[in-house]
Coordinates of C-alpha atoms and ligand atoms in Angstrom, one line a residue:
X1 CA -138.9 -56.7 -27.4
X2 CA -135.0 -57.1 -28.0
X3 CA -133.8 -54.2 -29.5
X4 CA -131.8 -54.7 -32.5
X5 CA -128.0 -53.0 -33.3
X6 CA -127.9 -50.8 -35.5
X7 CA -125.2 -52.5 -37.8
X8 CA -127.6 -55.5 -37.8
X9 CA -130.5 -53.4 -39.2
X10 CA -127.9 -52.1 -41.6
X11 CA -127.1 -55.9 -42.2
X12 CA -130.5 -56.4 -42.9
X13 CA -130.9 -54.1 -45.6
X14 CA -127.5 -55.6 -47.0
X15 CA -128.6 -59.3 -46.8
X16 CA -131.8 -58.1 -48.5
X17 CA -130.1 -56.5 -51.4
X18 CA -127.0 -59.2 -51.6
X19 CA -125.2 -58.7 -54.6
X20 CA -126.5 -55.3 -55.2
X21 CA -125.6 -51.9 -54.0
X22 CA -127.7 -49.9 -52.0
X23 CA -126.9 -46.2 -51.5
X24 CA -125.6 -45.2 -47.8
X25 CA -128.5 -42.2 -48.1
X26 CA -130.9 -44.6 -48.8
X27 CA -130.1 -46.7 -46.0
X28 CA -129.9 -43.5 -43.5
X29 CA -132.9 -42.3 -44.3
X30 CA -134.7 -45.7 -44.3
X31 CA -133.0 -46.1 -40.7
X32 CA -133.6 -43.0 -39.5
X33 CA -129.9 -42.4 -38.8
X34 CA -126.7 -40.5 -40.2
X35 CA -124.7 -41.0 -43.0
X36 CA -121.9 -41.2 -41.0
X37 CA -123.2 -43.8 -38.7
X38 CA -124.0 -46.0 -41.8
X39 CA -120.5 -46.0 -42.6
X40 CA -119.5 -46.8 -39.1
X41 CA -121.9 -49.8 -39.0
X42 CA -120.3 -50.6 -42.4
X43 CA -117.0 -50.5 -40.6
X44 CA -118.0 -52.9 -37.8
X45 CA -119.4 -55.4 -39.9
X46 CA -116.7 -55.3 -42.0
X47 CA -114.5 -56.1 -38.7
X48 CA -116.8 -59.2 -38.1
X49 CA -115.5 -60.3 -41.5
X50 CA -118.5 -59.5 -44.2
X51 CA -117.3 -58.2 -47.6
X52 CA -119.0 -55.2 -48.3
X53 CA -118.3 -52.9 -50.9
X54 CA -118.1 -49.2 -51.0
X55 CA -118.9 -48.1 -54.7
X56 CA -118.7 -44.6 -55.6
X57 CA -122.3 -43.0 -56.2
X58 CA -123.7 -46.1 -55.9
X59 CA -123.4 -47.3 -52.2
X60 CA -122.5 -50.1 -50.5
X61 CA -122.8 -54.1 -51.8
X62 CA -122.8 -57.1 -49.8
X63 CA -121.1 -59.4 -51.9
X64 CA -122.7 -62.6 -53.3
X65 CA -120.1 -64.6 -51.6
X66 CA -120.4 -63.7 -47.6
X67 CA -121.1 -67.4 -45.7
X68 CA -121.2 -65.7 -42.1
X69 CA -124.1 -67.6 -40.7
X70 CA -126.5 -64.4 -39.2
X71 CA -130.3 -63.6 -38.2
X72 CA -131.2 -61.0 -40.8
X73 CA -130.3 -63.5 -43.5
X74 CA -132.2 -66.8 -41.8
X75 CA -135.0 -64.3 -41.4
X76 CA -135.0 -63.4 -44.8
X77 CA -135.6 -66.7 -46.4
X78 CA -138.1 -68.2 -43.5
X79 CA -141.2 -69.2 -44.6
X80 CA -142.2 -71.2 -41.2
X81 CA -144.5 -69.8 -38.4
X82 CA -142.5 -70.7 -35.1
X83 CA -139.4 -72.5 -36.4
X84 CA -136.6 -70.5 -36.8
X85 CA -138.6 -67.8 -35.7
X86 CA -136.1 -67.6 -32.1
X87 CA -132.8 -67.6 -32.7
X88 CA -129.3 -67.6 -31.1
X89 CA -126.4 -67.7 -33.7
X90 CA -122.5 -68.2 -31.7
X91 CA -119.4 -67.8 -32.7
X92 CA -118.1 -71.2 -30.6
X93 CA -120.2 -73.6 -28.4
X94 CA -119.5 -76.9 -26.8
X95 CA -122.3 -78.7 -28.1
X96 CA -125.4 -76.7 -29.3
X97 CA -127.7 -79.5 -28.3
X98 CA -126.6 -78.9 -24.8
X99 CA -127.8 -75.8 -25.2
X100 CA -130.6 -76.0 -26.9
X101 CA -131.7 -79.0 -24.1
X102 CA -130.7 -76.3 -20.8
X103 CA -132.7 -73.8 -22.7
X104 CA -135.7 -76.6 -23.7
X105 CA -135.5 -76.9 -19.3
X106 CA -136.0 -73.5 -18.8
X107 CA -139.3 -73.9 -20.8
X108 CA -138.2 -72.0 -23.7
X109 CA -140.7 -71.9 -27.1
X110 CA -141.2 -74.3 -29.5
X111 CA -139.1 -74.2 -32.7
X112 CA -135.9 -71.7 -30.8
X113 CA -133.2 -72.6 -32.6
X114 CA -129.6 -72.8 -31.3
X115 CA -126.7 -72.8 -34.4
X116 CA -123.2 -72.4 -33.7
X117 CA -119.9 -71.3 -36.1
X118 CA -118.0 -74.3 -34.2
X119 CA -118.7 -76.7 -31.6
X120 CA -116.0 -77.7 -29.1
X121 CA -117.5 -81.0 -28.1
X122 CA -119.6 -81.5 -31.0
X123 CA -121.8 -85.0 -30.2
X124 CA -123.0 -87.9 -32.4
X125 CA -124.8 -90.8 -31.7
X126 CA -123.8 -93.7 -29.4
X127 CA -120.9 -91.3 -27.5
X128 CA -119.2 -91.1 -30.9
X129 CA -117.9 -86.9 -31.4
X130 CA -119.2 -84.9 -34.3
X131 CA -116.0 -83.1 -35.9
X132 CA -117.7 -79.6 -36.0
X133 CA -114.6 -77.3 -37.0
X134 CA -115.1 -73.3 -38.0
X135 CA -117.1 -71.7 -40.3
X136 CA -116.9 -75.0 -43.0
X137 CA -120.3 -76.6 -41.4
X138 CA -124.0 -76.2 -40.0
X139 CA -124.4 -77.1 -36.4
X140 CA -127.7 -76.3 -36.0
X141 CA -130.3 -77.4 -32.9
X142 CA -134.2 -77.3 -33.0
X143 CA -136.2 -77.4 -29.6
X144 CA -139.5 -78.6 -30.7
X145 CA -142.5 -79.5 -28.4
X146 CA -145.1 -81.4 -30.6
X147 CA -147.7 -82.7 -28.9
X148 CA -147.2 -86.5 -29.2
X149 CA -147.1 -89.9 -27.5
X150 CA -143.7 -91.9 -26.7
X151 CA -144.8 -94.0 -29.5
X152 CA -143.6 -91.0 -31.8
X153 CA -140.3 -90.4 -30.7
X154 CA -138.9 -92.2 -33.0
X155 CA -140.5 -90.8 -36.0
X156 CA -139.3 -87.5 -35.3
X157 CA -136.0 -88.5 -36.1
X158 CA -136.9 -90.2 -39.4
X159 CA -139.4 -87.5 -40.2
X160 CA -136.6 -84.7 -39.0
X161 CA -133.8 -87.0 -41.8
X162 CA -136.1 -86.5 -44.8
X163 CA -136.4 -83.1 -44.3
X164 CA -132.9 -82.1 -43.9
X165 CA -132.1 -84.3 -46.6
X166 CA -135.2 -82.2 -48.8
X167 CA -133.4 -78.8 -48.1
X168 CA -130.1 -80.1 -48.9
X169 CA -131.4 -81.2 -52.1
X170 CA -133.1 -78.2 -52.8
X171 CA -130.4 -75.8 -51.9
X172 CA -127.2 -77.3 -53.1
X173 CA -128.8 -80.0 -55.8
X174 CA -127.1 -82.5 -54.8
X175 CA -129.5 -86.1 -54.3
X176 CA -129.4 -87.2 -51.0
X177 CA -130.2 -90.6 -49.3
X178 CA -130.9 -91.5 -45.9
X179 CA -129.1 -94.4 -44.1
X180 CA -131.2 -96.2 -40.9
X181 CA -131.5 -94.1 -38.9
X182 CA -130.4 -90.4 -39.6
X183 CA -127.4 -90.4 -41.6
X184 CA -127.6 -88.0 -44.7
X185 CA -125.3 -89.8 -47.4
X186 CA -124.1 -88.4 -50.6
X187 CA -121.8 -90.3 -53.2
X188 CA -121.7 -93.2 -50.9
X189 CA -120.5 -91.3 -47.7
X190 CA -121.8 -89.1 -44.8
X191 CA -122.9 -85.7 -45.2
X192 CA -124.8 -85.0 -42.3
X193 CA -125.8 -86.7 -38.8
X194 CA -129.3 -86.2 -37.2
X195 CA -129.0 -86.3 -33.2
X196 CA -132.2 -86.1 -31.6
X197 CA -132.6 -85.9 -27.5
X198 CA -135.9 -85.9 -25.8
X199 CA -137.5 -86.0 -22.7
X200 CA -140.3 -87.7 -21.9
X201 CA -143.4 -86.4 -19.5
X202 CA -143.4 -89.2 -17.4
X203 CA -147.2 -87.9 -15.9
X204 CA -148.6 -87.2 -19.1
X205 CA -147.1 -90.1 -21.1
X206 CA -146.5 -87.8 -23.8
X207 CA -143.5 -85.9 -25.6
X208 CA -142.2 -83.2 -23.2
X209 CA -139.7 -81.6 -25.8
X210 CA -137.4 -83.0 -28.3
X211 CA -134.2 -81.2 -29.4
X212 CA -133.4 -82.1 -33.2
X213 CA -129.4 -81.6 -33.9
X214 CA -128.4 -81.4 -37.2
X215 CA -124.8 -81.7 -38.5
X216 CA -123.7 -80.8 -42.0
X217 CA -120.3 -80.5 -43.7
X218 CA -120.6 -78.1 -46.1
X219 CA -117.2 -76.7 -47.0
X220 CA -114.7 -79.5 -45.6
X221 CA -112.3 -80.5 -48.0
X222 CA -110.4 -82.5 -45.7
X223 CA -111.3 -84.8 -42.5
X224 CA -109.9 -86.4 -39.5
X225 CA -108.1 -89.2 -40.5
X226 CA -110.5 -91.9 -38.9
X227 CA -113.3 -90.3 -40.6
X228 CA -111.9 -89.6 -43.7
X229 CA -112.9 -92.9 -45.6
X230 CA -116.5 -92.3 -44.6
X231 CA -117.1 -88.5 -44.7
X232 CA -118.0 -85.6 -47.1
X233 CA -119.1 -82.7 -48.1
X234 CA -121.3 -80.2 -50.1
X235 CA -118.0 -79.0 -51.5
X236 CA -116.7 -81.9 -52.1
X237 CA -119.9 -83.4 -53.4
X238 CA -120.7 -80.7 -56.0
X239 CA -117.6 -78.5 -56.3
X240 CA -119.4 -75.8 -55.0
X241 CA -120.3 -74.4 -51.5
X242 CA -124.4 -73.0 -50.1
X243 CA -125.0 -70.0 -48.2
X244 CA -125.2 -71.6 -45.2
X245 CA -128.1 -69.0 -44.0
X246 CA -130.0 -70.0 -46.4
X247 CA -129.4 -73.7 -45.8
X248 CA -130.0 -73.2 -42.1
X249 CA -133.6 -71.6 -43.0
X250 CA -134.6 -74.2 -45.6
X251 CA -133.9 -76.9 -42.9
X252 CA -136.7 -74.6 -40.6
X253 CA -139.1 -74.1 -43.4
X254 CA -139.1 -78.1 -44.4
X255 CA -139.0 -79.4 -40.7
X256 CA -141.9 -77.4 -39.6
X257 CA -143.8 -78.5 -42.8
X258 CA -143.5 -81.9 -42.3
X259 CA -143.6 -81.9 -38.3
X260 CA -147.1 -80.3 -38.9
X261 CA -148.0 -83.8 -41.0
X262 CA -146.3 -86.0 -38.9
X263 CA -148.7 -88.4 -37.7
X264 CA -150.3 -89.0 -41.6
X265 CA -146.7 -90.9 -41.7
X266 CA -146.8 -88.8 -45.2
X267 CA -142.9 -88.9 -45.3
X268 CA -142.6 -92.3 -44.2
X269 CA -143.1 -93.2 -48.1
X270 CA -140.2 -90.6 -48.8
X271 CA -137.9 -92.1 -46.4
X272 CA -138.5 -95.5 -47.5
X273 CA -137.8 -93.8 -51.5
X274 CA -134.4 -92.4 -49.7
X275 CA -133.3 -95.2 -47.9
X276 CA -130.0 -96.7 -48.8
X277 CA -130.0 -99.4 -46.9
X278 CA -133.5 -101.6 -48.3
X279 CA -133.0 -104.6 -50.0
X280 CA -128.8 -104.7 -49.0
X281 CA -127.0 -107.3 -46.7
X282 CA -126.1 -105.2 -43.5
X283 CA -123.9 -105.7 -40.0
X284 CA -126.1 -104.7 -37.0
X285 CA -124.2 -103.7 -34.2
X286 CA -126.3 -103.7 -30.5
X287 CA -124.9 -103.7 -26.9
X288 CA -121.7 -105.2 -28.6
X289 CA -123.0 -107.8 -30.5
X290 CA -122.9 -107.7 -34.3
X291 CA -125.4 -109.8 -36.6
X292 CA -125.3 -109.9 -40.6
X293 CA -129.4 -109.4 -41.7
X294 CA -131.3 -108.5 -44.8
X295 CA -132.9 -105.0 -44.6
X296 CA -136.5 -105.3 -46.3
X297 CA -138.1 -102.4 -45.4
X298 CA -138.8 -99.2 -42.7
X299 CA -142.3 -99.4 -40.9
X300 CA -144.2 -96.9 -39.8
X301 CA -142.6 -96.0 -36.7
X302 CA -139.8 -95.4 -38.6
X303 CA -138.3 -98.8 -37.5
X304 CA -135.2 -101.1 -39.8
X305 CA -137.3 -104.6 -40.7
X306 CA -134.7 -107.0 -41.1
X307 CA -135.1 -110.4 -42.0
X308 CA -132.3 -112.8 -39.9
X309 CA -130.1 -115.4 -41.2
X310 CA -132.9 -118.3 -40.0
X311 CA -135.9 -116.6 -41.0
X312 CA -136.9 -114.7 -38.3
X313 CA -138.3 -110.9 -39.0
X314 CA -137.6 -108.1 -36.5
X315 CA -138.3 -104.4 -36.5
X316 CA -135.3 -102.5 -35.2
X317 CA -135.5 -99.5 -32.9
X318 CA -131.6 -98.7 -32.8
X319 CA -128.4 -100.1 -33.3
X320 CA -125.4 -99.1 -35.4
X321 CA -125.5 -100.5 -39.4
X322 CA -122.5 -101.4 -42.0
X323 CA -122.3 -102.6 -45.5
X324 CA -121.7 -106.5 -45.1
X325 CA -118.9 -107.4 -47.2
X326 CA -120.6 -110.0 -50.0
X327 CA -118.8 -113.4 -50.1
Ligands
BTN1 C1 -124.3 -88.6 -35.6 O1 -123.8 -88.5 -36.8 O2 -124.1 -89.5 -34.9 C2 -125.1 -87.4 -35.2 C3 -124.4 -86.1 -35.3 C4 -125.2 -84.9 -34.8 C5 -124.3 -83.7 -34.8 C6 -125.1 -82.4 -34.5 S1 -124.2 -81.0 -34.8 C7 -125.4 -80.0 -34.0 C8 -125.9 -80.8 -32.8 N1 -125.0 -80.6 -31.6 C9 -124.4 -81.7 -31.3 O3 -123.6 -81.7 -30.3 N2 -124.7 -82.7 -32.1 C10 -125.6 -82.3 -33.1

């Protein structure tokens, strides 16, 4: 077993009691340790940038507003039985799905969980980047190993977008759609990008491991200037920011519900009540060839049905969508 710091344990107690004070003695005694070394843990974490305050002959209070992603807070709100459960939280990463996929070849357990403070080469879909800049987003990366046939690898993306777009909901209020075929929108924009990579067991025919990366603004007030037409954010959505910890742990208590159910196609029906793209005029964009088609519905697969200009119906596995302009 990994032996935890003691400022974390301290932590703990904090993150458990945010908002509140709790005396040092208290936390001495509960810790089996001195006054004096509560302080100094109090010190460090301080150091690492946490607001705590000292009150006199009260004790110390983790203010309401610390965002510093950490483990004892994730822990605190989980609710799931292996996601989440393993965790590695970093400062700075290139790309936690790069991670997360060198760990997933290592054979590491189902539902570790790789989130980062700041990616350096943050990834999207198609080769595009994912602007992941410090401290204002979740860059979060979920190695899961469900036991499923190729068939399903493409419902684990839909299935993984209605859940983050569940916990978004539930922790910030704000209602979220889904946009073909993991794009979190909000107010008309992006909010979040879904980037799933698997790998297939080519003996067994089945799913060998899938790494789900999730990417959410949540504090951004400004963007890029070639995404800022198209982007936004928590903040900029509601005015108000989330505690990112406990964001990062709703995302882990509503993926592993609805991974458990995936094959009942239960939030199939959700994603189709998300989608913003049914019943508009869209541009589909594959291997450099664009096509204006209606979107009539998602099947169960988790595939666009699009009806073509002659006729035709097709089920879409990928391609990149935009709004037609209407004539
Ligand atoms: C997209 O919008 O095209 C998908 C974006 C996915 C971004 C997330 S951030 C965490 C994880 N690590 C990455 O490098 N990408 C995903």
């Amino acid at each position: 077993m990994i032996k935890m710091a003691l400022k974390d344990k301290v932590l703990e107690i904090l993150e458990a009691n945010r908002g509140r004070s709790v005396s040092g003695n208290k936390i001495a005694v509960s810790l089996g340790m001195t006054r004096s070394a509560v302080w100094k843990a109090v010190k460090q974490l301080r150091e690492e940038g946490y607001t705590i305050n000292a009150v006199t002959n009260r004790g110390y209070c983790l203010t309401s507003d610390n965002d510093i992603l950490n483990e004892p807070a994730i822990l605190s709100f989980l609710e799931t039985k292996n996601i989440g459960r393993k965790i590695d939280i970093f400062k700075t990463v290139d790309s936690t799905n790069n991670f997360a996929k060198s760990l997933a070849q290592l054979g590491c357990v189902h539902g570790h969980t790789i989130i980062a403070e700041q990616q350096t080469a943050g990834k999207g879909r198609q080769g595009k980047k994912f602007h992941s800049p410090n401290n204002q987003g979740l860059y979060m990366s979920i190695i899961v190993r469900p036991e499923l046939s190729v068939d399903y690898a493409l419902t684990i993306t839909s299935c993984a977008a209605v859940a983050v777009a569940e916990a978004i909901e539930k922790v910030s209020g704000l209602k979220c759609g889904i946009k073909w075929v993991n794009d979190i929108y909000a107010g008309g924009k992006k909010l979040c990008g879904i980037l799933t990579e698997a790998s297939i067991d080519v003996e067994q025919g089945g799913l060998e491991y899938a790494v789900i990366g999730i990417g959410i603004n949540v504090s951004n007030t400004v963007f890029p200037k070639e995404i800022e037409e198209v982007a936004t954010s928590i903040r900029v959505q509601t005015g108000k920011s989330v505690n990112r910890s406990l964001l990062a742990a709703e995302i882990c208590n509503s993926i592993e519900r609805h991974l458990e159910k995936i094959c009942s196609k239960e939030f199939i029906e959700e994603y189709r009540r998300r989608s913003i793209l049914i019943g508009k005029r869209v541009v589909v964009t594959r291997n450099d060839e664009s096509e204006t088609v209606d979107c009539i519905g998602i099947d169960n697969y988790g595939k666009l049905l699009v009806r073509r200009s002659k006729g035709e119906e097709v089920a879409l596995s990928s391609g990149m969508i935009t709004f037609a302009v209407e004539q």
